[in-house]
C-alpha cells in the first residue's frame, strides 16, 4: 500500500464530501433557519450516542484482526453477529422512550433513529473491512457519496416541502448508498466463526469501546449539554463553528486512517524502525493545513460566521477561534492515537480516554452553565489537551518519535506571516460580502503557500519523501 497516494486519494474524496457538507449547512441554515437545523444536529448527536453501545468497539476490532491476515472470514462473521444483538436491544429502547427523545430533539425523529442507526452501523463496518484489507483508498468514494447525498437528497426533499425531515432523509439515503457500495466491494467472505474469534474481537474491542466513548464525548457531548442548557439556535451556532474547523482536519484524518492498517501490519512483522521513520513525516504533514487555518480564523472568525452562515450570536467568533486552536491538538492526536491502537495497545488508549471523559464531562457541564458557548469550546479544548498528552506519553514508551522542529517552526512562521497579511487586508478593505471574504482568504492561502514552499526541506524532502513511502 502506498501511504502517500492513498492519503491523497482519501483527502480528495473527503474534500469533495466536506464541500458538500459545508454547502448543505449554508443552504439549510438560510432556508430553514438556525433553530430547525439545530434540531437536526441534536438528532445527529443522539445518533452518535446510540452508536456507542451499538458498535461496542467492534469496528476497530475488525479492522485490527482482519489486517493481521489470519482467519479473516471468521472474524467478519463474528463481527456481524456481535453487532446485531445490541442493535436490536437499542432499537427497542428507542421505541419505548420515543416521547422523551422527541421532546429533547424538538422534532418527531425518534423512530427515524432506528432505521438510520442500522444503516449507519453496518455501512461503517464495511469500510472497516475495506481498510483492514489495505484498500483504504477505496473507502474514499463511499464516504464522499454519503455526504454528497445528504446535500442533494436534502435539497430535493426541501423542494418537495418536507421541511427539516429532508435533512434526516438525505442522511438515511447517504448511509444506504454507503452500505450497498461498501459490501459490494468487500472481498473478505464470511466463514464459520468460533468462540475464540468472538473472544479475540471482544478482547480488543472492549478497550476500543472506551476510546469510542471518548470520541463521542469529543464530537457530540458539548452539543448534548448545550441542548440541555441553551436553545436550538445556540446548538446550531456551535455546531456550525465546529464543522467549519473540521474542514481543516480532512487531510490529517486521511493520514491517520491510511497509516493504521500499515502500522498494524508492520507491528505484526516487528518492523518497528519503519514505523519510527514514518511517524515524524506524517505528524508534520498532519499539521501543514491546521496551523495556518488557526491564524486565518484568528483574524476572520466574525466575518466567516456572519457573512457565510448569517450567525450573529454574541461570542460565537471566539468559539470558532478556540475550536480552531483545538484542531492543532487533534491533528497530532489522530496520528499518535491511531498508531497506539495499531501497535495493539488499545488498553492504553482506553486509559487516556477515561481520564479525558471525566475532564470533558465535568468541564462541559460547569463551563456551559457559567459561560455558554465559549465555555463549551474551552472545555473541549482542555480535555483534548489532556487526551493528546496522555496518548503521546504512552506511545513514547514503545516508539522513538523524532519531532521535526525546524520544519514545524517554518510552518508556524509562514502561518504567522499569512496572518499579518490578512490583518492588513482586513483593515484596508471593507469585507462586506462573501465574494470579498473568499478573495481575502484566497490571498492568504497564496501567501502561506508562497512562504512555506521557500523551505527546500519542506518543498523537496517532505513532499517527495512522503509520496514515495509505501
CSV table of C-alpha atoms in Angstrom, one decimal, residues 198-461:
chain,number,residue,atom,x,y,z
A,198,UNK,CA,-15.5,-13.7,19.1
A,199,UNK,CA,-13.4,-13.6,22.3
A,200,UNK,CA,-10.4,-12.2,20.3
A,201,UNK,CA,-12.6,-9.4,18.9
A,202,UNK,CA,-14.1,-8.7,22.3
A,203,UNK,CA,-10.6,-8.5,23.9
A,204,UNK,CA,-9.6,-5.8,21.5
A,205,UNK,CA,-12.9,-4.1,21.2
A,206,UNK,CA,-13.6,-3.7,25.0
A,207,UNK,CA,-10.7,-1.2,25.1
A,208,UNK,CA,-11.5,0.3,21.7
A,209,UNK,CA,-15.1,0.8,23.1
A,210,UNK,CA,-13.7,3.2,25.7
A,211,UNK,CA,-11.9,5.1,23.0
A,212,UNK,CA,-15.1,5.3,21.0
A,213,UNK,CA,-16.9,6.7,24.1
A,214,UNK,CA,-14.2,9.3,24.2
A,215,UNK,CA,-14.7,10.0,20.5
A,216,UNK,CA,-18.4,10.6,21.1
A,217,UNK,CA,-17.7,12.9,24.0
A,218,UNK,CA,-15.3,14.8,21.8
A,219,UNK,CA,-17.6,15.1,18.9
A,220,UNK,CA,-21.0,15.4,20.5
A,221,UNK,CA,-21.1,15.8,24.3
A,222,UNK,CA,-20.8,19.6,24.1
A,223,UNK,CA,-23.8,19.7,21.7
A,224,UNK,CA,-25.8,17.4,24.1
A,225,UNK,CA,-25.1,19.7,27.1
A,226,UNK,CA,-25.7,22.9,25.1
A,227,UNK,CA,-29.1,21.4,24.1
A,228,UNK,CA,-29.9,21.0,27.8
A,229,UNK,CA,-28.9,24.5,28.9
A,230,UNK,CA,-29.4,26.7,25.9
A,231,UNK,CA,-31.6,26.9,22.8
A,232,UNK,CA,-31.6,25.1,19.5
A,233,UNK,CA,-30.2,28.3,17.9
A,234,UNK,CA,-27.2,28.0,20.1
A,235,UNK,CA,-26.8,24.4,19.2
A,236,UNK,CA,-26.8,25.4,15.5
A,237,UNK,CA,-24.3,28.2,16.1
A,238,UNK,CA,-21.8,25.9,17.9
A,239,UNK,CA,-22.2,23.0,15.5
A,240,UNK,CA,-21.6,25.3,12.5
A,241,UNK,CA,-18.4,26.6,14.2
A,242,UNK,CA,-17.4,23.0,14.8
A,243,UNK,CA,-17.9,22.0,11.2
A,244,UNK,CA,-16.0,24.9,9.9
A,245,UNK,CA,-13.0,23.9,11.9
A,246,UNK,CA,-13.4,20.2,10.9
A,247,UNK,CA,-12.7,21.1,7.3
A,248,UNK,CA,-9.1,21.7,8.1
A,249,UNK,CA,-8.8,18.2,9.6
A,250,UNK,CA,-9.6,16.4,6.3
A,251,UNK,CA,-6.0,15.6,5.4
A,252,UNK,CA,-4.9,14.8,9.0
A,253,UNK,CA,-7.7,12.3,9.3
A,254,UNK,CA,-7.0,10.8,5.9
A,255,UNK,CA,-3.4,10.3,7.0
A,256,UNK,CA,-4.4,8.7,10.3
A,257,UNK,CA,-6.9,6.4,8.6
A,258,UNK,CA,-4.4,5.4,6.0
A,259,UNK,CA,-1.5,4.5,8.3
A,260,UNK,CA,-3.5,2.4,10.8
A,261,UNK,CA,-3.6,-0.9,8.8
A,262,UNK,CA,0.0,-0.4,7.5
A,263,UNK,CA,1.4,0.3,11.0
A,264,UNK,CA,-0.6,-2.7,12.3
A,265,UNK,CA,1.0,-4.9,9.6
A,266,UNK,CA,4.5,-3.6,10.4
A,267,UNK,CA,3.9,-4.1,14.1
A,268,UNK,CA,3.0,-7.8,13.4
A,269,UNK,CA,6.2,-8.1,11.4
A,270,UNK,CA,8.2,-6.4,14.2
A,271,UNK,CA,9.3,-3.7,11.7
A,272,UNK,CA,9.5,-1.1,14.4
A,273,UNK,CA,12.1,1.1,12.7
A,274,UNK,CA,9.8,1.5,9.7
A,275,UNK,CA,7.1,2.8,12.0
A,276,UNK,CA,9.5,5.2,13.7
A,277,UNK,CA,10.7,6.6,10.3
A,278,UNK,CA,7.1,7.1,9.2
A,279,UNK,CA,5.6,9.0,12.1
A,280,UNK,CA,7.6,12.2,12.1
A,281,UNK,CA,6.8,12.9,8.4
A,282,UNK,CA,3.1,12.0,9.0
A,283,UNK,CA,2.9,14.3,12.0
A,284,UNK,CA,4.4,17.2,10.2
A,285,UNK,CA,2.1,16.7,7.2
A,286,UNK,CA,-0.8,16.5,9.5
A,287,UNK,CA,-0.1,20.0,10.8
A,288,UNK,CA,0.5,21.5,7.4
A,289,UNK,CA,-3.0,22.9,6.9
A,290,UNK,CA,-4.2,23.2,10.5
A,291,UNK,CA,-1.7,25.7,11.8
A,292,UNK,CA,-2.3,28.3,9.1
A,293,UNK,CA,-6.1,27.8,9.4
A,294,UNK,CA,-5.8,28.9,13.1
A,295,UNK,CA,-4.1,32.1,12.2
A,296,UNK,CA,-6.7,32.8,9.5
A,297,UNK,CA,-9.6,32.2,11.8
A,298,UNK,CA,-8.0,34.4,14.4
A,299,UNK,CA,-8.3,37.3,12.0
A,300,UNK,CA,-11.6,36.5,10.1
A,301,UNK,CA,-13.8,34.5,12.5
A,302,UNK,CA,-16.6,37.0,12.8
A,303,UNK,CA,-16.7,37.6,9.0
A,304,UNK,CA,-16.9,33.8,8.3
A,305,UNK,CA,-19.8,33.2,10.6
A,306,UNK,CA,-21.8,36.4,9.8
A,307,UNK,CA,-21.4,36.6,6.0
A,308,UNK,CA,-21.5,32.9,5.2
A,309,UNK,CA,-23.8,31.4,7.8
A,310,UNK,CA,-25.7,34.6,8.9
A,311,UNK,CA,-24.9,33.7,12.6
A,312,UNK,CA,-24.5,36.8,14.8
A,313,UNK,CA,-24.9,35.4,18.3
A,314,UNK,CA,-22.6,37.1,20.8
A,315,UNK,CA,-19.3,35.3,21.4
A,316,UNK,CA,-19.5,32.8,18.5
A,317,UNK,CA,-16.5,34.3,16.9
A,318,UNK,CA,-14.4,33.5,20.0
A,319,UNK,CA,-15.9,30.0,19.9
A,320,UNK,CA,-14.6,29.5,16.3
A,321,UNK,CA,-11.1,30.7,17.3
A,322,UNK,CA,-10.9,28.4,20.3
A,323,UNK,CA,-12.1,25.4,18.4
A,324,UNK,CA,-9.7,26.0,15.6
A,325,UNK,CA,-6.8,26.1,18.1
A,326,UNK,CA,-8.1,22.8,19.4
A,327,UNK,CA,-7.7,21.3,16.0
A,328,UNK,CA,-3.9,21.7,16.2
A,329,UNK,CA,-4.1,19.3,19.1
A,330,UNK,CA,-6.4,17.0,17.2
A,331,UNK,CA,-4.1,16.9,14.2
A,332,UNK,CA,-1.4,15.5,16.5
A,333,UNK,CA,-3.8,13.2,18.3
A,334,UNK,CA,-5.3,11.5,15.3
A,335,UNK,CA,-1.9,10.2,14.2
A,336,UNK,CA,-0.5,9.1,17.6
A,337,UNK,CA,-3.9,7.8,18.8
A,338,UNK,CA,-4.3,5.5,15.8
A,339,UNK,CA,-0.7,4.5,15.9
A,340,UNK,CA,-1.1,3.4,19.6
A,341,UNK,CA,-4.1,1.3,18.7
A,342,UNK,CA,-2.3,-0.1,15.6
A,343,UNK,CA,0.5,-1.5,17.7
A,344,UNK,CA,-2.1,-3.4,19.7
A,345,UNK,CA,-2.3,-1.3,22.8
A,346,UNK,CA,-5.9,-0.2,22.8
A,347,UNK,CA,-5.8,-0.7,26.6
A,348,UNK,CA,-3.5,2.4,27.0
A,349,UNK,CA,-5.6,4.4,24.6
A,350,UNK,CA,-8.6,3.5,26.8
A,351,UNK,CA,-6.8,4.7,29.9
A,352,UNK,CA,-6.1,8.0,28.3
A,353,UNK,CA,-9.7,8.3,27.1
A,354,UNK,CA,-11.2,7.5,30.6
A,355,UNK,CA,-9.3,10.4,32.0
A,356,UNK,CA,-10.4,12.7,29.2
A,357,UNK,CA,-14.1,11.7,29.5
A,358,UNK,CA,-14.1,12.7,33.2
A,359,UNK,CA,-12.5,16.1,32.4
A,360,UNK,CA,-14.7,16.7,29.4
A,361,UNK,CA,-18.0,15.9,31.2
A,362,UNK,CA,-17.3,18.0,34.3
A,363,UNK,CA,-15.9,21.0,32.4
A,364,UNK,CA,-18.7,21.0,29.8
A,365,UNK,CA,-21.4,21.0,32.5
A,366,UNK,CA,-19.7,23.7,34.6
A,367,UNK,CA,-18.5,25.9,31.8
A,368,UNK,CA,-21.6,25.7,29.6
A,369,UNK,CA,-23.7,26.5,32.6
A,370,UNK,CA,-21.5,29.5,33.5
A,371,UNK,CA,-20.2,30.8,30.2
A,372,UNK,CA,-22.4,29.3,27.4
A,373,UNK,CA,-20.9,28.5,24.1
A,374,UNK,CA,-17.4,29.8,24.9
A,375,UNK,CA,-17.4,27.5,27.9
A,376,UNK,CA,-18.2,24.5,25.8
A,377,UNK,CA,-15.3,25.3,23.4
A,378,UNK,CA,-12.8,25.8,26.3
A,379,UNK,CA,-14.0,22.6,27.9
A,380,UNK,CA,-13.5,20.6,24.8
A,381,UNK,CA,-10.0,22.1,24.2
A,382,UNK,CA,-8.8,21.5,27.7
A,383,UNK,CA,-10.0,17.9,27.7
A,384,UNK,CA,-8.4,17.2,24.4
A,385,UNK,CA,-5.1,18.6,25.6
A,386,UNK,CA,-5.2,16.0,28.4
A,387,UNK,CA,-6.1,13.3,25.9
A,388,UNK,CA,-3.3,14.2,23.4
A,389,UNK,CA,-0.6,14.4,26.2
A,390,UNK,CA,-1.5,11.0,27.6
A,391,UNK,CA,-1.5,9.3,24.2
A,392,UNK,CA,1.8,10.9,23.4
A,393,UNK,CA,3.2,9.6,26.8
A,394,UNK,CA,2.0,6.1,26.2
A,395,UNK,CA,3.2,5.9,22.6
A,396,UNK,CA,6.7,7.1,23.6
A,397,UNK,CA,7.0,4.0,25.8
A,398,UNK,CA,7.2,1.8,22.7
A,399,UNK,CA,8.4,4.1,19.8
A,400,UNK,CA,11.0,6.8,19.4
A,401,UNK,CA,9.3,9.8,17.9
A,402,UNK,CA,11.6,12.4,16.5
A,403,UNK,CA,10.0,15.9,16.3
A,404,UNK,CA,11.0,17.8,13.1
A,405,UNK,CA,11.5,21.1,15.0
A,406,UNK,CA,12.9,23.1,12.1
A,407,UNK,CA,10.2,22.3,9.6
A,408,UNK,CA,7.5,22.8,12.2
A,409,UNK,CA,8.9,26.2,13.2
A,410,UNK,CA,8.9,27.2,9.5
A,411,UNK,CA,5.2,26.2,9.2
A,412,UNK,CA,4.4,28.3,12.2
A,413,UNK,CA,6.4,31.3,10.9
A,414,UNK,CA,4.7,31.0,7.5
A,415,UNK,CA,1.3,30.9,9.1
A,416,UNK,CA,2.1,34.0,11.2
A,417,UNK,CA,3.2,35.8,8.1
A,418,UNK,CA,0.0,35.0,6.4
A,419,UNK,CA,-2.0,36.2,9.5
A,420,UNK,CA,-0.2,39.6,9.3
A,421,UNK,CA,-1.2,39.9,5.6
A,422,UNK,CA,-4.8,39.1,6.4
A,423,UNK,CA,-4.9,41.7,9.2
A,424,UNK,CA,-3.6,44.3,6.7
A,425,UNK,CA,-6.2,43.4,4.1
A,426,UNK,CA,-9.0,43.4,6.7
A,427,UNK,CA,-8.1,46.8,7.9
A,428,UNK,CA,-7.8,48.3,4.4
A,429,UNK,CA,-10.8,46.6,2.8
A,430,UNK,CA,-14.5,46.6,3.6
A,431,UNK,CA,-15.2,42.9,3.8
A,432,UNK,CA,-19.0,43.2,3.4
A,433,UNK,CA,-19.8,40.3,1.1
A,434,UNK,CA,-19.0,36.6,0.7
A,435,UNK,CA,-17.1,37.2,-2.5
A,436,UNK,CA,-14.8,39.7,-0.8
A,437,UNK,CA,-14.3,37.3,2.1
A,438,UNK,CA,-13.3,34.4,-0.2
A,439,UNK,CA,-11.0,36.7,-2.1
A,440,UNK,CA,-9.2,37.7,1.1
A,441,UNK,CA,-9.0,34.0,2.2
A,442,UNK,CA,-7.6,33.0,-1.2
A,443,UNK,CA,-4.9,35.7,-0.9
A,444,UNK,CA,-4.0,34.4,2.5
A,445,UNK,CA,-3.7,30.8,1.1
A,446,UNK,CA,-1.4,32.0,-1.7
A,447,UNK,CA,0.8,34.0,0.8
A,448,UNK,CA,1.1,30.9,3.1
A,449,UNK,CA,2.0,28.6,0.3
A,450,UNK,CA,4.5,31.1,-1.1
A,451,UNK,CA,6.3,31.3,2.2
A,452,UNK,CA,6.2,27.7,3.3
A,453,UNK,CA,7.4,26.4,0.0
A,454,UNK,CA,10.5,28.6,0.2
A,455,UNK,CA,11.9,25.9,2.5
A,456,UNK,CA,13.8,23.3,0.4
A,457,UNK,CA,13.3,20.8,3.2
A,458,UNK,CA,9.6,21.1,3.1
A,459,UNK,CA,9.3,21.6,-0.7
A,460,UNK,CA,11.6,18.6,-1.6
A,461,UNK,CA,12.2,16.3,1.3
